[in-house]
PDB file of C-alpha atoms and ligand atoms in Angstrom:
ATOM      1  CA  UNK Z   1      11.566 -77.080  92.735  1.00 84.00           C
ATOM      2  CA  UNK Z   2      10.213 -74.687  90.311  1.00 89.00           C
ATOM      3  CA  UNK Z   3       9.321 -76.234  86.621  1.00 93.00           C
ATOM      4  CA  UNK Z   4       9.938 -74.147  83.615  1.00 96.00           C
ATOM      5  CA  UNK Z   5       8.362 -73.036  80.605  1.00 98.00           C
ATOM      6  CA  UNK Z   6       8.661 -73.744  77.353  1.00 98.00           C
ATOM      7  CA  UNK Z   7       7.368 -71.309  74.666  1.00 98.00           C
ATOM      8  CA  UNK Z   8       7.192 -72.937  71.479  1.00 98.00           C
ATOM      9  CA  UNK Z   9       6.521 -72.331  67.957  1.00 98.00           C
ATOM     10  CA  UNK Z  10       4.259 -75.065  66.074  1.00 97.00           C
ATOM     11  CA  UNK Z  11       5.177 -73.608  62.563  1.00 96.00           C
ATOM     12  CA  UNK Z  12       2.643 -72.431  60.073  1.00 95.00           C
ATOM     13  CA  UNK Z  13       0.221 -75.806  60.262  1.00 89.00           C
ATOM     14  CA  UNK Z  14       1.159 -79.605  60.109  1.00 92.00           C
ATOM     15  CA  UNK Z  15       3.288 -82.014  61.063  1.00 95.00           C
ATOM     16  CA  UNK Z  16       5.948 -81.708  58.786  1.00 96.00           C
ATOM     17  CA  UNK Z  17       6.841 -78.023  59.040  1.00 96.00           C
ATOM     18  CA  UNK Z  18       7.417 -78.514  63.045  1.00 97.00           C
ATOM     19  CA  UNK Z  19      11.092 -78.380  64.581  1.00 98.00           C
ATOM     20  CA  UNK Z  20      12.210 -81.077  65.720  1.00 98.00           C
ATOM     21  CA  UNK Z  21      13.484 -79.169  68.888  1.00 98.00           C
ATOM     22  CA  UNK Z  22       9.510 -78.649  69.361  1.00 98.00           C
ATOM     23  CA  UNK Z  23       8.778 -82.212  69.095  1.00 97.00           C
ATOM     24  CA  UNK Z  24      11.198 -83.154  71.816  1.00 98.00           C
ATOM     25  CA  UNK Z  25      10.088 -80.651  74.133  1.00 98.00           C
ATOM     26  CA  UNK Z  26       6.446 -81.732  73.635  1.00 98.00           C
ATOM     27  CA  UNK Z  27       7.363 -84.807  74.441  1.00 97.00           C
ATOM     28  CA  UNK Z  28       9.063 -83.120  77.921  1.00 97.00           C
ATOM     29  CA  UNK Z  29       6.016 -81.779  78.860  1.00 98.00           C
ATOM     30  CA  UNK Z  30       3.755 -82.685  81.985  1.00 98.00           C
ATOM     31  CA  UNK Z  31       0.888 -79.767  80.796  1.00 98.00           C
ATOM     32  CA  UNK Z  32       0.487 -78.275  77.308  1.00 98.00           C
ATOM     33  CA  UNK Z  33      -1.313 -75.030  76.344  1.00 96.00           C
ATOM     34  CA  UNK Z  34      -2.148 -74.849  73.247  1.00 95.00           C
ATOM     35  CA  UNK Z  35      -4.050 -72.594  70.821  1.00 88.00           C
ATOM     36  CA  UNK Z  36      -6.045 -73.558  67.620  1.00 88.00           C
ATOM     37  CA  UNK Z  37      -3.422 -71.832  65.702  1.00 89.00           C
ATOM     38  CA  UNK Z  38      -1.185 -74.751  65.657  1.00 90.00           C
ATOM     39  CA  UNK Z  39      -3.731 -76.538  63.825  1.00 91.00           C
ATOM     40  CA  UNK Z  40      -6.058 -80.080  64.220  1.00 92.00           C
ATOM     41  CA  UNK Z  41      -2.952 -82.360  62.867  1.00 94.00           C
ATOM     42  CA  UNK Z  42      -0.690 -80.219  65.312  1.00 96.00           C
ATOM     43  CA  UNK Z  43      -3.636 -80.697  68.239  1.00 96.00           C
ATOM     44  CA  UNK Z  44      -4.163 -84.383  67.424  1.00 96.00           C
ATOM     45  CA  UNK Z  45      -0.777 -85.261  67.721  1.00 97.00           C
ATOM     46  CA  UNK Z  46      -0.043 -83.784  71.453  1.00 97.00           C
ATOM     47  CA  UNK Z  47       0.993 -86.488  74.054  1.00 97.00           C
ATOM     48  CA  UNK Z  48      -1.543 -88.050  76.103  1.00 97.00           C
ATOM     49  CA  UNK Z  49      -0.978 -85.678  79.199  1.00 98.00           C
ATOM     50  CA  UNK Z  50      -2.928 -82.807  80.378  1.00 97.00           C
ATOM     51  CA  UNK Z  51      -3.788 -80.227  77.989  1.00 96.00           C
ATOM     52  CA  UNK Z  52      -5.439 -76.993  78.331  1.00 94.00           C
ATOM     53  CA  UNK Z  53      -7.139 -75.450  74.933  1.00 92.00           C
ATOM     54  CA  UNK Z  54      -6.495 -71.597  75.986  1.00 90.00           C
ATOM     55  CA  UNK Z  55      -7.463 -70.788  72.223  1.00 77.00           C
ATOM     56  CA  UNK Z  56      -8.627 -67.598  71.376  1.00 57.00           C
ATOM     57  CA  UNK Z  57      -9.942 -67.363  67.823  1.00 44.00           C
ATOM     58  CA  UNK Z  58     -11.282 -64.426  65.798  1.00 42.00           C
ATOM     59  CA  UNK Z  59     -11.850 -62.496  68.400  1.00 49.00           C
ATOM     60  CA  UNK Z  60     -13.905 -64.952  70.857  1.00 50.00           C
ATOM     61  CA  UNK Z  61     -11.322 -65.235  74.015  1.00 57.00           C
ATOM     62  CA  UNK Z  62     -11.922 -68.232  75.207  1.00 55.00           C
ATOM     63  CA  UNK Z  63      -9.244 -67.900  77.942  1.00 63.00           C
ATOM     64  CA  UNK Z  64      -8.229 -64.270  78.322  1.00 81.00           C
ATOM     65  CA  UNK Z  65      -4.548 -63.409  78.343  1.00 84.00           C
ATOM     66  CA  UNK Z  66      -3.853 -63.252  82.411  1.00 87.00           C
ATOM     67  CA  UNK Z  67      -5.613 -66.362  82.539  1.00 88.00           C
ATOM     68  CA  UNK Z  68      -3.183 -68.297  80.469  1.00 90.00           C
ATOM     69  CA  UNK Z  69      -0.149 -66.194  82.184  1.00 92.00           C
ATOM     70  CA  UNK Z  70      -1.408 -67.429  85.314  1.00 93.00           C
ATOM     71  CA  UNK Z  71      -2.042 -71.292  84.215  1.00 94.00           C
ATOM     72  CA  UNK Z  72       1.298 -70.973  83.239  1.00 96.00           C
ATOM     73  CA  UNK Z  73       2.680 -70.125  86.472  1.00 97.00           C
ATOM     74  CA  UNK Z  74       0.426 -71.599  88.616  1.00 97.00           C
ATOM     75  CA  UNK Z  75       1.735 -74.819  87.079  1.00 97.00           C
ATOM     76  CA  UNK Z  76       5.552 -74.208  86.872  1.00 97.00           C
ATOM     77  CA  UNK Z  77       5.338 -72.814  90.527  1.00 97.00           C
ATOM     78  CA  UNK Z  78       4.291 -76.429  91.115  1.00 97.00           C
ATOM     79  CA  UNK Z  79       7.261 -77.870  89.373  1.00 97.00           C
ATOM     80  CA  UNK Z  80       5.314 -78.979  86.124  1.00 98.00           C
ATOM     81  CA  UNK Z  81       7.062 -78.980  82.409  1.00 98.00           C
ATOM     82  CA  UNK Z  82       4.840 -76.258  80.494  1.00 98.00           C
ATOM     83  CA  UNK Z  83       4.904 -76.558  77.389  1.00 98.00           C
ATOM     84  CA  UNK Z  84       3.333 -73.186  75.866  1.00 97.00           C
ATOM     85  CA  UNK Z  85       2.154 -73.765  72.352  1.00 97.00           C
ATOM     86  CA  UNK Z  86       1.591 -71.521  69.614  1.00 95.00           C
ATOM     87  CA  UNK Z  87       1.019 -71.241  65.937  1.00 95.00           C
ATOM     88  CA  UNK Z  88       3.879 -70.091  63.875  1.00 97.00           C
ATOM     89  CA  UNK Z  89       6.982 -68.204  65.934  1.00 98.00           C
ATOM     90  CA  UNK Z  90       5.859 -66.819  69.386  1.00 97.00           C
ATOM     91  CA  UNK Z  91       7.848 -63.789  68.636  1.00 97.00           C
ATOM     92  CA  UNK Z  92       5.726 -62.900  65.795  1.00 97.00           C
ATOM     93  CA  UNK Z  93       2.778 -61.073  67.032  1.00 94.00           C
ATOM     94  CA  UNK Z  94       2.321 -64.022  69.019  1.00 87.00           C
ATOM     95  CA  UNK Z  95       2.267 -62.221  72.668  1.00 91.00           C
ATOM     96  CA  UNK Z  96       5.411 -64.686  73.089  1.00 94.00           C
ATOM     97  CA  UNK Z  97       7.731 -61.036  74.473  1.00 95.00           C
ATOM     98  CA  UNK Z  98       5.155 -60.596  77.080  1.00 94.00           C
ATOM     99  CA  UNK Z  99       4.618 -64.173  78.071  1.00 95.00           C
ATOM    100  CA  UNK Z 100       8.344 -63.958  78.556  1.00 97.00           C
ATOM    101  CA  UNK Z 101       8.220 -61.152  80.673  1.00 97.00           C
ATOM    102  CA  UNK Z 102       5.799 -61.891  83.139  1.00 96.00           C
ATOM    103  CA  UNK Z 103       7.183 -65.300  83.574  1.00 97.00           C
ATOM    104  CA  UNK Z 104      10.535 -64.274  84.455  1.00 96.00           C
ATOM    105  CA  UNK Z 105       8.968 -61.237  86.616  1.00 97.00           C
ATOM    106  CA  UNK Z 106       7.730 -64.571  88.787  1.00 96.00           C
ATOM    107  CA  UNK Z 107      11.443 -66.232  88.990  1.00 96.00           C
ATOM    108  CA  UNK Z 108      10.306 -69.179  86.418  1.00 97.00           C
ATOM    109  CA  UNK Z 109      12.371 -70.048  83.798  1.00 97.00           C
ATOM    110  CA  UNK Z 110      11.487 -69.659  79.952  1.00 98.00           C
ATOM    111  CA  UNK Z 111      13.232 -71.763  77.316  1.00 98.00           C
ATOM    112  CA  UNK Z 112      12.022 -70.457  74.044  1.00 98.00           C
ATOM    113  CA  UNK Z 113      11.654 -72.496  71.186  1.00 98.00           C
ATOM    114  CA  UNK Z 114      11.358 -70.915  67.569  1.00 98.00           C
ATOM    115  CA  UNK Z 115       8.810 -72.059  64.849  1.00 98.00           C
ATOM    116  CA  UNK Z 116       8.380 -71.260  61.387  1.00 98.00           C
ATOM    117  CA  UNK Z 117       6.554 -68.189  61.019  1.00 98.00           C
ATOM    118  CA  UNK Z 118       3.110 -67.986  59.148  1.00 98.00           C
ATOM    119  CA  UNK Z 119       4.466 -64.643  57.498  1.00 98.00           C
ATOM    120  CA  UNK Z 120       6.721 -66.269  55.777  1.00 98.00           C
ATOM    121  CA  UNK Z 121       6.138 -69.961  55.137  1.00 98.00           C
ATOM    122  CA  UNK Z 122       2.473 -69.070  53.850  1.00 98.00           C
ATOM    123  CA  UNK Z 123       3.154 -67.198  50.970  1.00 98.00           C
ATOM    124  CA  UNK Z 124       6.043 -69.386  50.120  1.00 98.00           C
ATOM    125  CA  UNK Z 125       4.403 -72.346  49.985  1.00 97.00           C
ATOM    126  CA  UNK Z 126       2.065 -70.930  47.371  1.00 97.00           C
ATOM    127  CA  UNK Z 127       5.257 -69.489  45.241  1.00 98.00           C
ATOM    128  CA  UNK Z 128       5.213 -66.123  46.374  1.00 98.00           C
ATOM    129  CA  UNK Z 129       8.895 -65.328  47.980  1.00 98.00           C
ATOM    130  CA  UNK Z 130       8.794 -62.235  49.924  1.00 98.00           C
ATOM    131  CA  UNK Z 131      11.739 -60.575  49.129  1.00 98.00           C
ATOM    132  CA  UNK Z 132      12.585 -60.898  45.227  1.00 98.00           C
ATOM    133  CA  UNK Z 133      16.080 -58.962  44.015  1.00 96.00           C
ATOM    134  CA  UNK Z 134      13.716 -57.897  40.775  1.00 96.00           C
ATOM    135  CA  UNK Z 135      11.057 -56.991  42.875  1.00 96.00           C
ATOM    136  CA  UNK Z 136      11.307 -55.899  46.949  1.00 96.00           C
ATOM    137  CA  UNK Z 137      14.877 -55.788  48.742  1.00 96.00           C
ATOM    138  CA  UNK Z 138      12.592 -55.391  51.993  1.00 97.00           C
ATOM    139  CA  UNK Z 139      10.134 -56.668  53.902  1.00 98.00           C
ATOM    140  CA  UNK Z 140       7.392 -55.104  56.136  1.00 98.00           C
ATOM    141  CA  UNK Z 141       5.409 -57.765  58.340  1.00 98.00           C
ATOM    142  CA  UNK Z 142       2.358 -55.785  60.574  1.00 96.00           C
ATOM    143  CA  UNK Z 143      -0.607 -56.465  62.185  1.00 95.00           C
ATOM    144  CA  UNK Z 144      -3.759 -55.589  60.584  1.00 94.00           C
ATOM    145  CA  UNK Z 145      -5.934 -55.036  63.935  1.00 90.00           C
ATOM    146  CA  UNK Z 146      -4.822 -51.633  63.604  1.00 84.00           C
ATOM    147  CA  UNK Z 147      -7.163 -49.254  61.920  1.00 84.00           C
ATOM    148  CA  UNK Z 148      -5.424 -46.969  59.690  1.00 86.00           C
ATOM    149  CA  UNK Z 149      -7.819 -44.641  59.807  1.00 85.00           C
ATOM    150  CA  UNK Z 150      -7.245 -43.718  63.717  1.00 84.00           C
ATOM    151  CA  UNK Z 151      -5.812 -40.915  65.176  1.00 82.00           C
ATOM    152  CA  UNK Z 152      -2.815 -42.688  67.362  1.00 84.00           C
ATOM    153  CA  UNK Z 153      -1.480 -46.218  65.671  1.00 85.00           C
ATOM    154  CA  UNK Z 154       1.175 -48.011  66.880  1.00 87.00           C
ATOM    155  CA  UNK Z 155       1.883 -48.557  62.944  1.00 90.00           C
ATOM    156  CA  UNK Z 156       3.298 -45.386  60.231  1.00 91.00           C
ATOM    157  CA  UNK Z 157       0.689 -46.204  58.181  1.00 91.00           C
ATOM    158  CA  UNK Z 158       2.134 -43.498  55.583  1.00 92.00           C
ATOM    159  CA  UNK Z 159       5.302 -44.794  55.748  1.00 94.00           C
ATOM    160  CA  UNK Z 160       4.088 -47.687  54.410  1.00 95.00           C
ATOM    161  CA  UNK Z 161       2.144 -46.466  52.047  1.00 95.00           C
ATOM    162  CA  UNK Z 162       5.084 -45.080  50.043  1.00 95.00           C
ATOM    163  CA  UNK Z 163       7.197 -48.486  50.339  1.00 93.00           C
ATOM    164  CA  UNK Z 164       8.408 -50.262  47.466  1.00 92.00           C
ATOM    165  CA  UNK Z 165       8.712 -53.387  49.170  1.00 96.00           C
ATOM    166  CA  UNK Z 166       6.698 -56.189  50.423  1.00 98.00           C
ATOM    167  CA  UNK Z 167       3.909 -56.108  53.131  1.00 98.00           C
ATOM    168  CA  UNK Z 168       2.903 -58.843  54.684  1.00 98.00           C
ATOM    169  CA  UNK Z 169      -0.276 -58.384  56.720  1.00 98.00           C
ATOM    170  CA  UNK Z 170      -1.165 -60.635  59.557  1.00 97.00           C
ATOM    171  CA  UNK Z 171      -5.040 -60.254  61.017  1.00 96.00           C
ATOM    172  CA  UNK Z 172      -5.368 -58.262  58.540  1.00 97.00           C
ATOM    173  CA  UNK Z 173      -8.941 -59.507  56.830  1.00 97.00           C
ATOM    174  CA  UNK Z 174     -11.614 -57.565  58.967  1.00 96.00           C
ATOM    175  CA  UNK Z 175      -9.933 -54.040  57.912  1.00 96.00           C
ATOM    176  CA  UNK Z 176      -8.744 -54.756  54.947  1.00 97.00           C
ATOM    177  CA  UNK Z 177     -11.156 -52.598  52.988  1.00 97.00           C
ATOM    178  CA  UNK Z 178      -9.962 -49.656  55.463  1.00 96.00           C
ATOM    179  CA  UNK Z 179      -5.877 -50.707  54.931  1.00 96.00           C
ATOM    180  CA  UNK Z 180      -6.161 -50.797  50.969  1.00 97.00           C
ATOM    181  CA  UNK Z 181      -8.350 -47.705  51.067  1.00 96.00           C
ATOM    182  CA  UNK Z 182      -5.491 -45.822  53.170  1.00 95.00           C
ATOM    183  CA  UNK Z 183      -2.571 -46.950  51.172  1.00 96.00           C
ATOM    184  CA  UNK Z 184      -4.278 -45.975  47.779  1.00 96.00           C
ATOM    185  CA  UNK Z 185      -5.026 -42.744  49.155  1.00 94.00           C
ATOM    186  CA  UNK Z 186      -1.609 -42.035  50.717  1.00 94.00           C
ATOM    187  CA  UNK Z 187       0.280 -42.980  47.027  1.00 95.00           C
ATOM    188  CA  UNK Z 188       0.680 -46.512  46.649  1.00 97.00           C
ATOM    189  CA  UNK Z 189      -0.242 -47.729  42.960  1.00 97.00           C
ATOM    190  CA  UNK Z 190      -3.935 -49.035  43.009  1.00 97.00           C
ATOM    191  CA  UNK Z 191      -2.156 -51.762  40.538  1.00 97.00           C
ATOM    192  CA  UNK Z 192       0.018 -53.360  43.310  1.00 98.00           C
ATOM    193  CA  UNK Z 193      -0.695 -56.882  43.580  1.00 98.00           C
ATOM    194  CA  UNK Z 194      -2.114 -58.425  46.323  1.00 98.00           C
ATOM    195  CA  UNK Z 195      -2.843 -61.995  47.579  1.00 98.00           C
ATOM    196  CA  UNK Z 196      -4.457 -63.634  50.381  1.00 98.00           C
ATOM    197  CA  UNK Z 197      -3.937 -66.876  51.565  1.00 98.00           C
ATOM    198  CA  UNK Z 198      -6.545 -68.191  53.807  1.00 97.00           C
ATOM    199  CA  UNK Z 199      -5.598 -71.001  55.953  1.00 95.00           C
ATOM    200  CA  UNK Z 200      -2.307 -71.734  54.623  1.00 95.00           C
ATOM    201  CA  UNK Z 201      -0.752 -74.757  54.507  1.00 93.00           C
ATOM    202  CA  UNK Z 202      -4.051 -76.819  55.952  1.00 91.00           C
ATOM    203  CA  UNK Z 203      -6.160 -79.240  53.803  1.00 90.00           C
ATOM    204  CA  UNK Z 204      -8.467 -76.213  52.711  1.00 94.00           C
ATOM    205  CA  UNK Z 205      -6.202 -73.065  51.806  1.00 96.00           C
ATOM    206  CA  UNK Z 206      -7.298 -70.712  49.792  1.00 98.00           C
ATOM    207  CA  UNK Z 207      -5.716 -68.011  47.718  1.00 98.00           C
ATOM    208  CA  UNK Z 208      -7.424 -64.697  46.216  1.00 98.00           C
ATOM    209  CA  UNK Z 209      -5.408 -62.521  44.070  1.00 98.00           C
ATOM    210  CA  UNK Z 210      -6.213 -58.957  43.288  1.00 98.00           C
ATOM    211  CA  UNK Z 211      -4.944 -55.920  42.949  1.00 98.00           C
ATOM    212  CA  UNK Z 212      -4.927 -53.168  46.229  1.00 98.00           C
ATOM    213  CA  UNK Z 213      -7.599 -51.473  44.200  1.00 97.00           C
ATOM    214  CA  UNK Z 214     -10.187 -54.452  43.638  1.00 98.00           C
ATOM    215  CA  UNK Z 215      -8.908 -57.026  46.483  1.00 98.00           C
ATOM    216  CA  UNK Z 216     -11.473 -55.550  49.571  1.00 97.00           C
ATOM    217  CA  UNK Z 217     -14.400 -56.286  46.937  1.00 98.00           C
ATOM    218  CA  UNK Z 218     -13.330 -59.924  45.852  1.00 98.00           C
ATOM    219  CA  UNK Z 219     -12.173 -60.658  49.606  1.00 98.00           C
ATOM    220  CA  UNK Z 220     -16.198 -59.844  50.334  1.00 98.00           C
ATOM    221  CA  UNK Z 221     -17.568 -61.257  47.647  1.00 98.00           C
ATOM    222  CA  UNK Z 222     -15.649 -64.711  48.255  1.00 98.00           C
ATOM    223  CA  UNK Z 223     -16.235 -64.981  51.724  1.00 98.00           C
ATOM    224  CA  UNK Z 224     -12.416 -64.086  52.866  1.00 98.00           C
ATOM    225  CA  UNK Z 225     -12.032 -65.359  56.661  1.00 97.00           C
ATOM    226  CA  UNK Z 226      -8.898 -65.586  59.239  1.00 95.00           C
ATOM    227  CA  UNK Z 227      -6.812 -66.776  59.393  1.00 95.00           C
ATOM    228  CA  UNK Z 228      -5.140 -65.531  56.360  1.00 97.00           C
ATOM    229  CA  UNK Z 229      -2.138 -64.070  55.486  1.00 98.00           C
ATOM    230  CA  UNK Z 230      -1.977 -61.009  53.097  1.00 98.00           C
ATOM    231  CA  UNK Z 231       0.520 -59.721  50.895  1.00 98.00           C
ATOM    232  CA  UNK Z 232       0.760 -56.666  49.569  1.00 98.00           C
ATOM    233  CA  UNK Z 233       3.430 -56.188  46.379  1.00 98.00           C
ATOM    234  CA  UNK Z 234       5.120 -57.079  42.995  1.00 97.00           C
ATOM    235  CA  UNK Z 235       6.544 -60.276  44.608  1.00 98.00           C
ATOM    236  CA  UNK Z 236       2.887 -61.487  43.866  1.00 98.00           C
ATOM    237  CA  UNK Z 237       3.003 -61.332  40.286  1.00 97.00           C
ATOM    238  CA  UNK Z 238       5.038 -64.701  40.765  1.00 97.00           C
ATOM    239  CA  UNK Z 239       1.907 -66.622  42.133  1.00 97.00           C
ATOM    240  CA  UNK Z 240       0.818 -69.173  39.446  1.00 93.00           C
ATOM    241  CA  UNK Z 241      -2.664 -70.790  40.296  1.00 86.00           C
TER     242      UNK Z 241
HETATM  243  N1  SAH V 301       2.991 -66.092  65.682  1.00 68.26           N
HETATM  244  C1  SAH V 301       2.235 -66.417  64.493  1.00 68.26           C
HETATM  245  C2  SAH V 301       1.246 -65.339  64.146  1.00 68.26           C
HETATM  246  C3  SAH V 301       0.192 -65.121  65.213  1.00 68.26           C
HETATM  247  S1  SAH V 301      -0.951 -63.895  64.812  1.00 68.26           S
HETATM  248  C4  SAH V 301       3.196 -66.727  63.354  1.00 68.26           C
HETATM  249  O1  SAH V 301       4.398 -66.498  63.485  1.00 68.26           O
HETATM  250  O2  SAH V 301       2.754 -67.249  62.341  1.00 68.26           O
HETATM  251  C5  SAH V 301      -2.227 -64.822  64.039  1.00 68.26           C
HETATM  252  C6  SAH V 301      -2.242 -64.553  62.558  1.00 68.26           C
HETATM  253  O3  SAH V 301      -1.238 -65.296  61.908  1.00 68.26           O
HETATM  254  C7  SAH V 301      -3.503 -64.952  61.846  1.00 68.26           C
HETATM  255  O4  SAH V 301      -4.529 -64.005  62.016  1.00 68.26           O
HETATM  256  C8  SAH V 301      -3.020 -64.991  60.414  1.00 68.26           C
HETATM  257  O5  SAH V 301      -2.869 -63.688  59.900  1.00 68.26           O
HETATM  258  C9  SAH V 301      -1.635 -65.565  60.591  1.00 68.26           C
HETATM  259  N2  SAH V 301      -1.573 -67.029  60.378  1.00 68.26           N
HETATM  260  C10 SAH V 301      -1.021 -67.921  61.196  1.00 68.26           C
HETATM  261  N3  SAH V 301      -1.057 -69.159  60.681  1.00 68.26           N
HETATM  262  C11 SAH V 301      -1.646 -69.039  59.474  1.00 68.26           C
HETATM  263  C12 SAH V 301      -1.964 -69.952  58.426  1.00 68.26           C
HETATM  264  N4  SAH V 301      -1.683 -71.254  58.523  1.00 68.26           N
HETATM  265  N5  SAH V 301      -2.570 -69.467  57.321  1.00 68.26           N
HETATM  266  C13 SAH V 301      -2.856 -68.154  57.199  1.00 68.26           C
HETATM  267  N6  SAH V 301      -2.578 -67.253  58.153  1.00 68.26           N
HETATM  268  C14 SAH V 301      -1.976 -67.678  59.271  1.00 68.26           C
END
């Protein structure tokens, strides 16, 4: 018989902010695959059973993406539990939609299990809501691997450059510099607040406010690193140190 896969959410770091549905299924599983995402308290917690680290961080691919697709059949073809673990929601620029895919494209069924998403829980849990009726009745939430400077983007760039509400930026902290830049450039108020929060949620988060003007400069000058989430709007003015 063929196993299935779960892909599951770990929520924005720790314990506490993990479903419950998550924890049950974890405790299902006959393999895990896990990221770093998730987190060491996350990572320390998994069952004793066997556990592949298919973690890519900032860049250094420690498991390219085929490899984990085919772990993940490889081992449900066998009749294992998978339990695929990732930081956050898998649905949110989390490659959990093509994960999906290619597992059903090889007859294996996928039980998807939500988490709470870094875009949102991260700037909440410093006090910064992202949608505020005084200040943004929307929310934009993009990936910052995308230079806005390029010809072809997968992103309107100038769309959101001329939006009054909230952008939340995810791997957004090596172009930064090029992002505000753009936006200024293409009309958005040099004012605009902006924050940064560097590993949210984990024993050493840090937060750097700014403005889109000045935040590329104290981002350098402070050592900014992913992960970090970054928002971009007046919701901000509501962070209190
Ligand atoms: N699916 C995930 C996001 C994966 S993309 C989610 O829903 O949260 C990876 C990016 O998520 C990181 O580069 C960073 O921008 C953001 N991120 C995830 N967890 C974070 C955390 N605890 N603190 C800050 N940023 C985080």
């Amino acid at each position: 018989m063929t196993g299935k896969v779960y892909l599951v959410g770990s929520g924005p770091g720790g314990l506490g902010l993990m479903t419950f549905r998550a924890r049950e299924v974890i405790d299902l599983a006959d393999v895990i695959l896990y990221d770093q995402l998730p987190g060491d308290e996350i990572i320390a917690s998994l069952p004793d059973v066997e556990k592949i680290d298919v973690g890519k961080y900032g860049g250094s691919h420690t498991k390219e993406q085929n490899e984990i697709e085919n772990l993940m059949i490889k081992f449900a073809k066998a009749g294992k539990t998978v339990v695929r673990l990732k930081g956050g929601d898998p649905f949110l620029f989390g490659r959990g939609g093509e994960e999906m895919e290619i597992l059903r494209d090889n007859g294996i069924e996928v039980v998807m299990v939500p988490g709470i998403t870094s875009g949102i829980a991260v700037p909440e849990c410093v006090g910064i809501p992202v949608t505020h009726r005084d200040f943004a009745s929307q929310v934009t939430f993009l990936t910052g691997h995308e230079d806005p400077t390029k010809e072809e983007s997968a992103i309107d760039w100038k769309w959101l450059a001329g939006t009054k509400g909230t952008l939340v930026i995810l791997m957004g902290v090596k172009n930064l510099p090029k992002i505000s830049r753009f936006l200024v450039e293409n009309g958005m108020n040099g004012d605009r607040p902006v924050a940064i929060i560097e590993r949210g949620l984990r024993p050493d988060q840090r937060v750097t406010t700014g403005t889109l003007e000045d935040i590329s400069e104290k981002a350098r000058v402070r050592g900014v690193k992913p992960p970090a989430i970054i928002v971009i709007g007046d919701v901000v003015s509501l962070y209190r140190e």
